[in-house]
XYZ file of C-alpha atoms in Angstrom:
274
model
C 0.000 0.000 0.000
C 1.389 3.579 -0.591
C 2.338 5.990 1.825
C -0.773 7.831 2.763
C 1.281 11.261 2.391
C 1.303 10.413 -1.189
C -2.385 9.861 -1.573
C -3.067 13.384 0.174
C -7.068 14.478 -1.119
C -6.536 18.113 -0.525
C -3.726 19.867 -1.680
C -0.662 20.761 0.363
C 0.032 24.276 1.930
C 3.340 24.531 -0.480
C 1.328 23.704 -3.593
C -1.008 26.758 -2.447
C 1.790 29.357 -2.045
C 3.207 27.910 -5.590
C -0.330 28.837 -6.996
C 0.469 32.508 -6.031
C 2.183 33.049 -8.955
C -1.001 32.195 -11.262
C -2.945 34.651 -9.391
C -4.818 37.334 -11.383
C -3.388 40.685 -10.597
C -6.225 42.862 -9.305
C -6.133 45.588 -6.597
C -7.811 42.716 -4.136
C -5.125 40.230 -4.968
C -2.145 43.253 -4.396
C -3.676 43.961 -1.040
C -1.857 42.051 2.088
C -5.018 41.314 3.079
C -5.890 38.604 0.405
C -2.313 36.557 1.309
C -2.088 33.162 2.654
C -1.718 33.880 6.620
C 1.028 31.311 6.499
C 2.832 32.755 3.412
C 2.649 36.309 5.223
C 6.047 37.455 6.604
C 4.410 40.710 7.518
C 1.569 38.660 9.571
C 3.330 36.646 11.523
C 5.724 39.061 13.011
C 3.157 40.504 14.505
C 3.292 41.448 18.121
C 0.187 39.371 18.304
C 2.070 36.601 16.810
C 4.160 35.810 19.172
C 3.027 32.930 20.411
C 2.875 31.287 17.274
C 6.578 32.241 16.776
C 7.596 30.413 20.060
C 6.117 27.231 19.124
C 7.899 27.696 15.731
C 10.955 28.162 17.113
C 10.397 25.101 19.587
C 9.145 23.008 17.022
C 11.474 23.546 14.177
C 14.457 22.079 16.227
C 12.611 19.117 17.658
C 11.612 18.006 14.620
C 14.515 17.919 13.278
C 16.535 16.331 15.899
C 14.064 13.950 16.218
C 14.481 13.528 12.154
C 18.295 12.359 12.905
C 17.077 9.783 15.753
C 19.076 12.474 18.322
C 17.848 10.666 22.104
C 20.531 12.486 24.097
C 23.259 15.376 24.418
C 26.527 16.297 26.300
C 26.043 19.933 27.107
C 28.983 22.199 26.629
C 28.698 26.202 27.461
C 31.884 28.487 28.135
C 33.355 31.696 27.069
C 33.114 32.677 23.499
C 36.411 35.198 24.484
C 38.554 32.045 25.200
C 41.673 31.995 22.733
C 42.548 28.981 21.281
C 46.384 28.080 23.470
C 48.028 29.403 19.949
C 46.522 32.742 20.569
C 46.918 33.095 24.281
C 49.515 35.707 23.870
C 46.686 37.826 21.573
C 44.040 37.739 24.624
C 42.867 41.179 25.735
C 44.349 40.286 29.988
C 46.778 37.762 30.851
C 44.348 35.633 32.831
C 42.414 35.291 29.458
C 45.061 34.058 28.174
C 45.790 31.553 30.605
C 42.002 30.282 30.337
C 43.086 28.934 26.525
C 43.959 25.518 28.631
C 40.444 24.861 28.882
C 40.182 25.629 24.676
C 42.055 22.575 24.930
C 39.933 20.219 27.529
C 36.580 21.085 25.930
C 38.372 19.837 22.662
C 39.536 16.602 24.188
C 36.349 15.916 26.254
C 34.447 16.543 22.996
C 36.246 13.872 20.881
C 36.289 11.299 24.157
C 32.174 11.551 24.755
C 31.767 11.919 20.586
C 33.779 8.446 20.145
C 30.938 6.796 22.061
C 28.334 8.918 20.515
C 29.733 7.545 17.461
C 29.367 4.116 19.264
C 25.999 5.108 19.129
C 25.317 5.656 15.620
C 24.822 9.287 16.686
C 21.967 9.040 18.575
C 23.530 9.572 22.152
C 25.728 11.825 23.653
C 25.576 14.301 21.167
C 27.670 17.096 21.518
C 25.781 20.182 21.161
C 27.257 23.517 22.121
C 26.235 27.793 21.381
C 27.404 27.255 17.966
C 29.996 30.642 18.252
C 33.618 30.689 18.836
C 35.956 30.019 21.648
C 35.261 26.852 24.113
C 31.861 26.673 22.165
C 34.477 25.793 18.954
C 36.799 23.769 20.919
C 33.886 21.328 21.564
C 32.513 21.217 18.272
C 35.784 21.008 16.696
C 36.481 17.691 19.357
C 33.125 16.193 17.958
C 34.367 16.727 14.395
C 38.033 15.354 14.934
C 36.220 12.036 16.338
C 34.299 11.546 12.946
C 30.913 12.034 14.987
C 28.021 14.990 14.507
C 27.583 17.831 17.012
C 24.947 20.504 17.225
C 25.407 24.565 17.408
C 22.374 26.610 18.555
C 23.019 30.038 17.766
C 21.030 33.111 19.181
C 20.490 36.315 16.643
C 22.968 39.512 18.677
C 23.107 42.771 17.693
C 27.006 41.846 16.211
C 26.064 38.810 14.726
C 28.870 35.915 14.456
C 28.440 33.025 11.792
C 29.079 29.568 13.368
C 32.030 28.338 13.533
C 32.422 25.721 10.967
C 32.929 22.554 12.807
C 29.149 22.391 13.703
C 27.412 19.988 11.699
C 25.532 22.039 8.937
C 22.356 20.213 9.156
C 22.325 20.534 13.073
C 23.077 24.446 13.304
C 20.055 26.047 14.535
C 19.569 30.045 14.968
C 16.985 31.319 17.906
C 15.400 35.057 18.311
C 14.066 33.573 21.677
C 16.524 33.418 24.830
C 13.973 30.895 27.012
C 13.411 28.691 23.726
C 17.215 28.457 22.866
C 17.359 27.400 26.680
C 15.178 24.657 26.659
C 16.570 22.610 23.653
C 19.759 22.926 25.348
C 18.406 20.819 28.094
C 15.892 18.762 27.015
C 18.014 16.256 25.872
C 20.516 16.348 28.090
C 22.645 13.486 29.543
C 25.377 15.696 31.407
C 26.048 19.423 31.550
C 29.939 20.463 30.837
C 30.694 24.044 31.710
C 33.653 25.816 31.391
C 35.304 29.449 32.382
C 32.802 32.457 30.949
C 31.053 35.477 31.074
C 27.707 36.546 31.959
C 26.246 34.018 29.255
C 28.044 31.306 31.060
C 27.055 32.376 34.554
C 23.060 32.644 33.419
C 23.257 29.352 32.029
C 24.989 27.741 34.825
C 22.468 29.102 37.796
C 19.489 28.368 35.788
C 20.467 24.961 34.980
C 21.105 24.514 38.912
C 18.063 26.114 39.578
C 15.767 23.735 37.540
C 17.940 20.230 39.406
C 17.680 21.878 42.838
C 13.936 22.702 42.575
C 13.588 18.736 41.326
C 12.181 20.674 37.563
C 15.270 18.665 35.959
C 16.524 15.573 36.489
C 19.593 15.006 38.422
C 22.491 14.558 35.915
C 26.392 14.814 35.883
C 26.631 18.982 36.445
C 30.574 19.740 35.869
C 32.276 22.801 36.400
C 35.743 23.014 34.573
C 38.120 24.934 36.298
C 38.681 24.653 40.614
C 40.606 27.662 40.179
C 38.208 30.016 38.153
C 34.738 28.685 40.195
C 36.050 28.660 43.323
C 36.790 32.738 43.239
C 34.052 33.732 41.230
C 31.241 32.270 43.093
C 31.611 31.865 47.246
C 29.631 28.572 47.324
C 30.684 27.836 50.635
C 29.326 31.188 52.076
C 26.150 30.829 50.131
C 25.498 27.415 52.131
C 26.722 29.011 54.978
C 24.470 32.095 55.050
C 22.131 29.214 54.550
C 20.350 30.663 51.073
C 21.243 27.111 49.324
C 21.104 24.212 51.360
C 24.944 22.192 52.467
C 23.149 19.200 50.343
C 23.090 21.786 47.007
C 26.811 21.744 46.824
C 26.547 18.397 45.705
C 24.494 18.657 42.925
C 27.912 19.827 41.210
C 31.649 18.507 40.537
C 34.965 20.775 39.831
C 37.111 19.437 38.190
C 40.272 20.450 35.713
C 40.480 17.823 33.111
C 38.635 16.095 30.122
C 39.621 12.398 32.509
C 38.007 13.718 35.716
C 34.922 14.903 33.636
C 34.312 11.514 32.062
C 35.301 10.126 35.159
C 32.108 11.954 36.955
C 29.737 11.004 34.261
C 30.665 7.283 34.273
C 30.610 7.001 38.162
C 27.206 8.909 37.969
C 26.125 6.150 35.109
C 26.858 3.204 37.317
C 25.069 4.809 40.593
C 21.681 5.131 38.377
C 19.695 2.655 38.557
């Protein structure tokens, strides 16, 4: 029996905007009134729209992933500024330019977790990462040395960066909406790798706490690169102290320093589970 897509009785919505062109032009047909409200640009960025435009941008991702048989992720955030250790003497302060190490790790913690993926026929432990440069590079350029796919989900900025080119083309995605860009970053994910950054790093690393400490998320392998860089940015000890997290929240996270002690968390936390 044939597909039933190819026995469809009404016509598609492509086949309608295709019609377009056949159109008789009249001063009704001209108007933006008379277009398709799905072939509108100027419709459906409306304010009013928005809603619609969430679920677009939710949608469009999942449906894709879901196209490539993607079941689970290895999150990677970090600094976009971090040089790669061959420009270290370029960085704009000399402790940037010490951070290039971790350029480095996220590369070699990428190809370790992409040569299972790979194991996987690509379906697990997927690396997926912003998509821009620095350790968000170093992890999809790790994914690409191992022969395995990785994902880049890029967010529209008022200086807009291309990707960098080791994502895989068919798995780069581009968001206009922070919160939806958020949630495919986690809704697949398997472990959460996060290394020395800015104030994109930080937001992504206390709402991802957030969501496993409230019991939102799942409890997963949450690893901070870097004892160094974490332990004098954030005072975690005085924030269980003054008693605003609980002692029991500084274990829902690991430091460590090196691609070994990272895979080294997520494969004790794998044989703990159940």
């Amino acid at each position: 029996m044939k597909d039933r897509d190819t026995q469809r009785i009404f016509p598609d919505a492509k086949q309608d905007i295709d019609r377009w062109d056949d159109v008789p032009d009249t001063a009704q047909t001209r108007h933006p009134a008379y277009r398709l409200a799905f072939g509108d640009p100027d419709f459906l960025l409306r304010d009013e729209l928005r809603p619609v435009r969430l679920q677009l941008e939710l949608l469009k991702p999942e449906l894709l992933m879901a196209e490539r048989g993607i079941q689970s992720t290895i999150v990677l955030f970090g600094g976009a500024r971090i040089p790669r250790p061959e420009d270290a003497a370029k960085a704009s302060t000399p402790a940037l330019g010490e951070l290039s190490r971790f350029y480095e790790e996220a590369r070699k913690f990428a190809y370790a977790m992409t040569l299972r993926s790979v194991q996987a026929y690509g379906r697990e432990n997927v690396i997926v990462t912003g998509g821009g440069p620095g350790v968000m590079e170093a992890g999809n350029l790790g994914a690409e040395q191992a022969g395995g796919v990785s994902m880049g989900l890029n967010i529209v900025l008022p200086h807009e960066q291309a990707p960098n080119a080791h994502v895989t083309p068919d798995l780069c995605f581009n968001f206009h909406y922070f919160a939806i860009r958020k949630m495919h970053f986690l809704m697949r994910a398997k472990a959460i790798a996060i290394f020395p950054g800015g104030f994109g790093t930080l937001d992504e690393t206390f709402e991802a706490l957030t969501l496993i400490q409230t019991k939102r998320m799942a409890k997963l392998p949450f690893i901070l690169f870097g004892r160094d860089f974490w332990s004098k940015v954030v005072n975690w000890e005085m924030l269980a102290d003054a008693g605003t997290i609980s002692r029991d929240d500084l274990n829902l996270f690991h430091m460590v320093d090196t691609a070994e002690e990272a895979i080294e968390v997520i494969d004790a936390f794998e044989a703990e589970t159940p």
